[in-house]
mmCIF file of C-alpha atoms in Angstrom:
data_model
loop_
_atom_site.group_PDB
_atom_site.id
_atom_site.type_symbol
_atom_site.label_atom_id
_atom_site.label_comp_id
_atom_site.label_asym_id
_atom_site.label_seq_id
_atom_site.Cartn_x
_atom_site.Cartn_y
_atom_site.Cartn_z
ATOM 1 C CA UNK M 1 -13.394 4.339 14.214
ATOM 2 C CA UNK M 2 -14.740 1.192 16.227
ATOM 3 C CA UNK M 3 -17.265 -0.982 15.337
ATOM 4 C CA UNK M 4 -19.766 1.881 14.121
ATOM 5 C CA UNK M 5 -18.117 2.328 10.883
ATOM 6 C CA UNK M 6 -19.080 -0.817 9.231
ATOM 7 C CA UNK M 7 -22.330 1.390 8.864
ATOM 8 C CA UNK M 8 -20.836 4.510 6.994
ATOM 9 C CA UNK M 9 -21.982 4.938 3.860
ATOM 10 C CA UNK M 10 -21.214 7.209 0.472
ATOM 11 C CA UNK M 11 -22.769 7.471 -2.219
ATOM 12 C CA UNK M 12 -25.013 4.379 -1.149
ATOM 13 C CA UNK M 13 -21.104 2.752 -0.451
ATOM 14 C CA UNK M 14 -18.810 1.891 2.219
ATOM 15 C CA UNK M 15 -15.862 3.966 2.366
ATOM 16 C CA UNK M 16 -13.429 1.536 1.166
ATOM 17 C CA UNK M 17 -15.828 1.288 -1.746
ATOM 18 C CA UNK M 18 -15.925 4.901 -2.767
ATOM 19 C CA UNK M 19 -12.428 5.250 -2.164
ATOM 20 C CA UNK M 20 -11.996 2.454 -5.188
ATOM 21 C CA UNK M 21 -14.145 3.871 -7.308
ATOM 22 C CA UNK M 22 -12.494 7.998 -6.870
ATOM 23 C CA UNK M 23 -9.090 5.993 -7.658
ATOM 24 C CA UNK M 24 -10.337 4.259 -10.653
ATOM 25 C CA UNK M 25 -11.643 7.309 -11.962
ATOM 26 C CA UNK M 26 -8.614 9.304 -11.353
ATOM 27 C CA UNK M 27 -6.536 6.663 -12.983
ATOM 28 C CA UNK M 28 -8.298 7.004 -16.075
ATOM 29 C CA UNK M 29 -7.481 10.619 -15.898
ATOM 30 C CA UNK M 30 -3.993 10.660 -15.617
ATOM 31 C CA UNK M 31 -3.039 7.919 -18.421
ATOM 32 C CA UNK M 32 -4.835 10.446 -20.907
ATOM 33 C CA UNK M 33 -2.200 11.880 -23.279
ATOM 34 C CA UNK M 34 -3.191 15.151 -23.132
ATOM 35 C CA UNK M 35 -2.654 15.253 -19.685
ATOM 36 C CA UNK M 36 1.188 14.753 -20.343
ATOM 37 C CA UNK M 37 0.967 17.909 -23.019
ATOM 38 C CA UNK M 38 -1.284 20.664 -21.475
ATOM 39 C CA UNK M 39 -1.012 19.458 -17.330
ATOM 40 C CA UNK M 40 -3.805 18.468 -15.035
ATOM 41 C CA UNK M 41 -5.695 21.867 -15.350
ATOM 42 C CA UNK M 42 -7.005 20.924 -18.973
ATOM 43 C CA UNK M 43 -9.349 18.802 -16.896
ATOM 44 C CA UNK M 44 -10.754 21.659 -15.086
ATOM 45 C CA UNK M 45 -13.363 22.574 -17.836
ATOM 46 C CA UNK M 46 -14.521 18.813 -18.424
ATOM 47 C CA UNK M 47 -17.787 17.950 -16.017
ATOM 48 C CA UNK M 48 -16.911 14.456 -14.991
ATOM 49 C CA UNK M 49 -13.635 15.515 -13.671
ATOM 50 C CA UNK M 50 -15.112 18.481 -11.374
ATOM 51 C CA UNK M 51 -17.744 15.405 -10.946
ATOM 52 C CA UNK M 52 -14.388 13.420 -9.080
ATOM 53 C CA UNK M 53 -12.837 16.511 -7.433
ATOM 54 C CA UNK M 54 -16.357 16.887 -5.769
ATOM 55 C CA UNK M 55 -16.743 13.663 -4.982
ATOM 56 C CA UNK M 56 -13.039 13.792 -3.276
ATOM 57 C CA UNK M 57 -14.032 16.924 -1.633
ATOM 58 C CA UNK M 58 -17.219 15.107 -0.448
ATOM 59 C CA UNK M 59 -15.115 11.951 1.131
ATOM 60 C CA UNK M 60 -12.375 14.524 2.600
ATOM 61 C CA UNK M 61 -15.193 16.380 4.360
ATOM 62 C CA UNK M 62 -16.884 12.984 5.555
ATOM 63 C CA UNK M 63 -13.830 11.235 6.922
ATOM 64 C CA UNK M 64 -12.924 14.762 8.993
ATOM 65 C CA UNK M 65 -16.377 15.066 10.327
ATOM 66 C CA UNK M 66 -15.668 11.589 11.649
ATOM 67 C CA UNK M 67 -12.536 12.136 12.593
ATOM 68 C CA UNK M 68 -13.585 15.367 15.068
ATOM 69 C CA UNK M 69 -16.393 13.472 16.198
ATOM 70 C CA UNK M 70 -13.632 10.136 17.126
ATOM 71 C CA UNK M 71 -11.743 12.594 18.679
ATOM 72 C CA UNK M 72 -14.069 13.950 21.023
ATOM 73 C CA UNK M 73 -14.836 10.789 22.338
ATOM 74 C CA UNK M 74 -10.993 9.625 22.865
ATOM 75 C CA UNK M 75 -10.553 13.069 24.836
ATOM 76 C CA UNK M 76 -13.642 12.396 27.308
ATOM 77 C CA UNK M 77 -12.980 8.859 27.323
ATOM 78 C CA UNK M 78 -8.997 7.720 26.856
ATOM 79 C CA UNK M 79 -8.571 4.371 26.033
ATOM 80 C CA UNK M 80 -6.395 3.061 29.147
ATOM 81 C CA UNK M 81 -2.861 2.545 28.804
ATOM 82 C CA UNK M 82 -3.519 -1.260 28.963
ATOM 83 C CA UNK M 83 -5.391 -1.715 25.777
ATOM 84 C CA UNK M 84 -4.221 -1.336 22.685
ATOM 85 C CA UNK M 85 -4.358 1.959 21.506
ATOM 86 C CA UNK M 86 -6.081 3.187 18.249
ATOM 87 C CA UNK M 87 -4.719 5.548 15.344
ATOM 88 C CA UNK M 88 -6.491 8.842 16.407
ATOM 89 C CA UNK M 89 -5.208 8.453 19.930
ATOM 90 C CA UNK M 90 -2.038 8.542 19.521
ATOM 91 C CA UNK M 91 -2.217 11.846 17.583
ATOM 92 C CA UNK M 92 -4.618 13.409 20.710
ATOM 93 C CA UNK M 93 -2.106 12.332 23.036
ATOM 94 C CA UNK M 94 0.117 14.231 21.195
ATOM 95 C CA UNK M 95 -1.931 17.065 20.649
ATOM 96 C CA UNK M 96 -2.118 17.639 24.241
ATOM 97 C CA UNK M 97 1.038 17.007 25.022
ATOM 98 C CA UNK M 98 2.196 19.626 22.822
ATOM 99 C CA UNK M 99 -1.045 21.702 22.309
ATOM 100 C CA UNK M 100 -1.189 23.202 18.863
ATOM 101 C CA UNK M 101 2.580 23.925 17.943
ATOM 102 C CA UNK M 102 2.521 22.913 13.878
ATOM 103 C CA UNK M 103 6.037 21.843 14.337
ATOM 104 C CA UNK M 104 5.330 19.098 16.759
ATOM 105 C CA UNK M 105 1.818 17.801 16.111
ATOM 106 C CA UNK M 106 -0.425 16.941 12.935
ATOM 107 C CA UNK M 107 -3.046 19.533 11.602
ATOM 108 C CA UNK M 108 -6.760 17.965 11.040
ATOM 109 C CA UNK M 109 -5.645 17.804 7.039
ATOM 110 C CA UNK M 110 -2.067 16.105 7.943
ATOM 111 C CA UNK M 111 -4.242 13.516 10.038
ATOM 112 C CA UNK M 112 -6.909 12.859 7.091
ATOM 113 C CA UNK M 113 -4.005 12.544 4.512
ATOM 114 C CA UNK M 114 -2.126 10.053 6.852
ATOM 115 C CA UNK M 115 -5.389 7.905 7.595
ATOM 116 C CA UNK M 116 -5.646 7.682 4.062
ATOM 117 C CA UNK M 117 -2.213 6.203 3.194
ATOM 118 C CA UNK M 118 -3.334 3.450 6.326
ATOM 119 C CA UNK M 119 -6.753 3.242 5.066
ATOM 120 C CA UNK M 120 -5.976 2.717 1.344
ATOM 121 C CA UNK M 121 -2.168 1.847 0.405
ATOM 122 C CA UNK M 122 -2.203 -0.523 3.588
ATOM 123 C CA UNK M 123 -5.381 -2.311 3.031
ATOM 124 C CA UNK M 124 -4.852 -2.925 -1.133
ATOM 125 C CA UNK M 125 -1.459 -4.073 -0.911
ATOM 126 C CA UNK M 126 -2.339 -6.659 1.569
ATOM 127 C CA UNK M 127 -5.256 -8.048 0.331
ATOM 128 C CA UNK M 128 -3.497 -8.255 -3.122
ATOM 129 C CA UNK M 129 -0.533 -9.974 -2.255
ATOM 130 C CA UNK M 130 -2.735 -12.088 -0.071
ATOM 131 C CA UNK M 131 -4.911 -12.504 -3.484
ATOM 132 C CA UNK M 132 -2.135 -13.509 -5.499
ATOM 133 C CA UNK M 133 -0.883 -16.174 -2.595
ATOM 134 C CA UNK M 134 -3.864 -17.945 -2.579
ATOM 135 C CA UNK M 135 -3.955 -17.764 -6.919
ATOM 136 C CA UNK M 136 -0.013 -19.305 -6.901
ATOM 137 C CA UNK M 137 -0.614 -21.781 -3.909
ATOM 138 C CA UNK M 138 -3.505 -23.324 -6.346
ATOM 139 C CA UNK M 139 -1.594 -23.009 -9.588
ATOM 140 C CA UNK M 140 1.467 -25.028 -8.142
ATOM 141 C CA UNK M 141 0.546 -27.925 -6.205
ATOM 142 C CA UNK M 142 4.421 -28.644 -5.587
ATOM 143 C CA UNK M 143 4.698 -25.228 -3.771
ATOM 144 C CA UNK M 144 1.450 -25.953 -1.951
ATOM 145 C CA UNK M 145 2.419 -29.367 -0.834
ATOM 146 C CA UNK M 146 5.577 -28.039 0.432
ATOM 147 C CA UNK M 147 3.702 -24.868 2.303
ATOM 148 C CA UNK M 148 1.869 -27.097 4.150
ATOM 149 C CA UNK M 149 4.625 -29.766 5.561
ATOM 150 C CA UNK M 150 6.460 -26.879 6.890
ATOM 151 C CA UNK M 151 3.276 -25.135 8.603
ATOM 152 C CA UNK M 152 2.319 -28.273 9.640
ATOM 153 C CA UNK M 153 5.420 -29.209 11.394
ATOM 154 C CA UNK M 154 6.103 -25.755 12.776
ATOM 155 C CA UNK M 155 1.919 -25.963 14.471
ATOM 156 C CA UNK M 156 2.995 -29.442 15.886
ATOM 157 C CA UNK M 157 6.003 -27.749 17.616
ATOM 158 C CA UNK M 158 4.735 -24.320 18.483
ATOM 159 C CA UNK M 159 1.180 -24.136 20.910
ATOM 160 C CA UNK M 160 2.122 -20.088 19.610
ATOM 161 C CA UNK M 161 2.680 -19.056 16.087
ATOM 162 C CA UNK M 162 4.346 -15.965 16.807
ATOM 163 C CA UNK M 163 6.063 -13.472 14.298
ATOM 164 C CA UNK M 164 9.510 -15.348 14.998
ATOM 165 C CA UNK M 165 8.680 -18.404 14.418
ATOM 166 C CA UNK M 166 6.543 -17.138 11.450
ATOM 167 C CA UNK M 167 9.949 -15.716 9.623
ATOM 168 C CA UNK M 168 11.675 -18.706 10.458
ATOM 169 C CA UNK M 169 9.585 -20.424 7.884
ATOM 170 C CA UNK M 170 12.105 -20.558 4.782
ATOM 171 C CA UNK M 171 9.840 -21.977 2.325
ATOM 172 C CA UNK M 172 6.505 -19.407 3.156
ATOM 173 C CA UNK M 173 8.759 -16.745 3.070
ATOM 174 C CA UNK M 174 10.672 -17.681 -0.054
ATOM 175 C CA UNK M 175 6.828 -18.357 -1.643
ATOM 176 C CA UNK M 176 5.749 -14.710 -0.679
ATOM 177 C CA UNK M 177 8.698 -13.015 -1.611
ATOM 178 C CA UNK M 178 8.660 -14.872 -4.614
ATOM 179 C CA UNK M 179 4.767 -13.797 -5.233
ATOM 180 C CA UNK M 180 5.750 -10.383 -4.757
ATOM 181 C CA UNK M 181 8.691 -10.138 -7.326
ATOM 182 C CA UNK M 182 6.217 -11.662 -10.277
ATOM 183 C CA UNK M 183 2.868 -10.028 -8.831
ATOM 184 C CA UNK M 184 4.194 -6.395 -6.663
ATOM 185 C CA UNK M 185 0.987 -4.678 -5.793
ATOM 186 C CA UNK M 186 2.711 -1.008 -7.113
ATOM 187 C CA UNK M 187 4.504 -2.516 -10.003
ATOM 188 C CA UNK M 188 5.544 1.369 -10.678
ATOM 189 C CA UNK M 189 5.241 4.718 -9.264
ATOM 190 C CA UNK M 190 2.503 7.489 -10.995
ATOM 191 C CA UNK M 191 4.040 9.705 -13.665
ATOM 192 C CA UNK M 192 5.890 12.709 -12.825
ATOM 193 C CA UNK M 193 6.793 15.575 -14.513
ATOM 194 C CA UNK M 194 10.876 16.695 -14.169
ATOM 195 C CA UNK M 195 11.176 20.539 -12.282
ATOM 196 C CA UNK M 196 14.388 20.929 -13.094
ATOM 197 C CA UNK M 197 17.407 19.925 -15.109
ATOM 198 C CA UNK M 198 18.605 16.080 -13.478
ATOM 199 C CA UNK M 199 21.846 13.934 -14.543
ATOM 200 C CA UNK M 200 21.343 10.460 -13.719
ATOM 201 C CA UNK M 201 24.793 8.553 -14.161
ATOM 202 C CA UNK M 202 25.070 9.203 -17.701
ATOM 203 C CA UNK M 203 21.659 10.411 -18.443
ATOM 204 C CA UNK M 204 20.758 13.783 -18.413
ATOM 205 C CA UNK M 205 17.195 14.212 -17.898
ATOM 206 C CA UNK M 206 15.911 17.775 -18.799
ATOM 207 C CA UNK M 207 13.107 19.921 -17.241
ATOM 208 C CA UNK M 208 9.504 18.973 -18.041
ATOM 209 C CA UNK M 209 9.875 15.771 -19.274
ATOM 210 C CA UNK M 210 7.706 12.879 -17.722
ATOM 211 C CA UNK M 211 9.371 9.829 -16.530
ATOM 212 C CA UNK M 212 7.310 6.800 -15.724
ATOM 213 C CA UNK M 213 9.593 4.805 -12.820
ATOM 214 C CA UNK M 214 8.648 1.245 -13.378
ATOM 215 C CA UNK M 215 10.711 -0.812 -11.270
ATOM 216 C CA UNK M 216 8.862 -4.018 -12.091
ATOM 217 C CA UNK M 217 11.473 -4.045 -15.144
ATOM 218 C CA UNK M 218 14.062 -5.007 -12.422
ATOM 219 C CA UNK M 219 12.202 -8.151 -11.205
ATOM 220 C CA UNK M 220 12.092 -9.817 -14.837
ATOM 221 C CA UNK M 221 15.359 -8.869 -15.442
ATOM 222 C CA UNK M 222 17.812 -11.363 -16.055
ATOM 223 C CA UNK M 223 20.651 -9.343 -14.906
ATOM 224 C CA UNK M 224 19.264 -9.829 -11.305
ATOM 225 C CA UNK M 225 17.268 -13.453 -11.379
ATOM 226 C CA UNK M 226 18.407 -16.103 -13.271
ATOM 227 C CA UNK M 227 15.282 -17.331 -16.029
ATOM 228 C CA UNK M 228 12.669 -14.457 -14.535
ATOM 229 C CA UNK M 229 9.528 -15.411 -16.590
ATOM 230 C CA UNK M 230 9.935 -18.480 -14.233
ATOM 231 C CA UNK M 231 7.870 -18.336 -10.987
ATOM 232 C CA UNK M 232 10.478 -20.278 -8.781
ATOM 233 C CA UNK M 233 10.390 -19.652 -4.989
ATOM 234 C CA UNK M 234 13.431 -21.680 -4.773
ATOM 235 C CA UNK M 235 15.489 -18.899 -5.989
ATOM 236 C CA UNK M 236 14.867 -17.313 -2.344
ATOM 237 C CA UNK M 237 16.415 -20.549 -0.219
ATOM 238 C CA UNK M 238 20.274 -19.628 -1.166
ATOM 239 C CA UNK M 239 22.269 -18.326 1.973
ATOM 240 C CA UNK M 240 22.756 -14.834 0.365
ATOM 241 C CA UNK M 241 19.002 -14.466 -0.460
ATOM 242 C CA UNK M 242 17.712 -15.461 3.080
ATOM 243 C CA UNK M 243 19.935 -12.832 4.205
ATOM 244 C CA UNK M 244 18.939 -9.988 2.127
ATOM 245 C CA UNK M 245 15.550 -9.563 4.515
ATOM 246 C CA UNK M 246 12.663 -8.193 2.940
ATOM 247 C CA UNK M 247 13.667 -4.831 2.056
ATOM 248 C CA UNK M 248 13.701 -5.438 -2.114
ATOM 249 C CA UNK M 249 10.698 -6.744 -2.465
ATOM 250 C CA UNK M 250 8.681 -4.564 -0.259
#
């Protein structure tokens, strides 16, 4: 939204301040027990949680105000090919490239649900694993010391730190992908509720019960890392683990 939107305020907030506080709320919500029993609705007839849905109502309406009003500038003024373009030009360009065919471009709600997932899911997860870097890098000095030889060495040999020679730093990434097995920002999906009758291997899982995927199990289980409670980065420097990418942890 440019530099502007460092002034937007709700609720006396910024945006990225509301938007914590509507997700804390709503968390509280759905760990309650009888939501599990009776279903969301139940909720309906309390005050503080037609307080939240108002309040999301109240941010939804905001953000697409703003986003019309971003968009009308972008379609008098384009940003030129040359610069880098932003997140609501690329869906104009596409809107007039294909005019308003549902199939091929994003509705006004499809574009305030998808700046959402950028706003929120990409800006937490960062700053937490960045968070929990900076807490391990202080909490063992070994793993610090060693950080710093190899970034040292690799600024002494490269005037650019690009992205490749970024990921050619074995021990960072071994450190972060260790940070993210024993501190994942989404340690587990949000409950769901089974629509119909599943078998999973062995398991049959019937209609209506709640599962609660919590894949964080897998990371302190010994049948995939050798002594889990352990935080040891080294256990990414092995051949076969520097291969695997970044695709489990992330």
């Amino acid at each position: 939204f440019g530099l502007k939107s460092k002034d937007y305020r709700l609720n006396g907030l910024s945006p990225s301040e509301e938007a914590t506080c509507i997700l804390a709320q709503i968390q509280k919500f759905s760990e309650k027990k009888i939501r599990f029993m009776l279903g969301s609705k139940i909720f309906n007839v309390l005050p503080s949680y037609r307080a939240i849905k108002k309040r999301i109502f109240t941010f939804r309406e905001f953000f697409r105000a703003k986003i019309n009003e971003r968009m009308a500038e972008l379609a008098k003024s384009p940003i030129p090919n040359s610069k880098r373009k932003d997140f609501l030009q690329i869906f104009l360009e596409e809107r007039q490239k294909h005019g308003n065919d549902p199939d091929k471009v994003f509705s006004d709600d499809d574009i305030l649900d998808e700046f959402a997932v950028f706003y929120l899911a990409g800006k937490d997860t960062t700053s937490f694993l960045l968070s929990m870097a900076l807490y391990c890098y202080c909490k063992y000095p070994e793993w610090a010391k060693r950080l710093e030889t190899e970034i040292e060495q690799n600024i002494r040999q490269n005037s650019n730190l690009s992205m490749e020679v970024i990921n050619s730093m074995d021990t960072l990434n071994a450190f972060l992908k260790e940070v993210l097995r024993y501190y994942p920002p989404a340690p587990s999906t949000h409950p769901r509720r089974v629509l119909q009758v599943h078998k999973l291997g062995d398991i049959m899982i019937k209609k209506g019960t709640i599962i609660f995927p919590a894949f964080i199990g897998n990371h302190f289980n010994p049948r995939y890392f050798d002594n889990p409670n352990e935080f040891n980065p080294e256990r990414w420097l092995t051949p076969e683990k520097r291969n695997e990418g970044w695709r489990n942890e992330t």
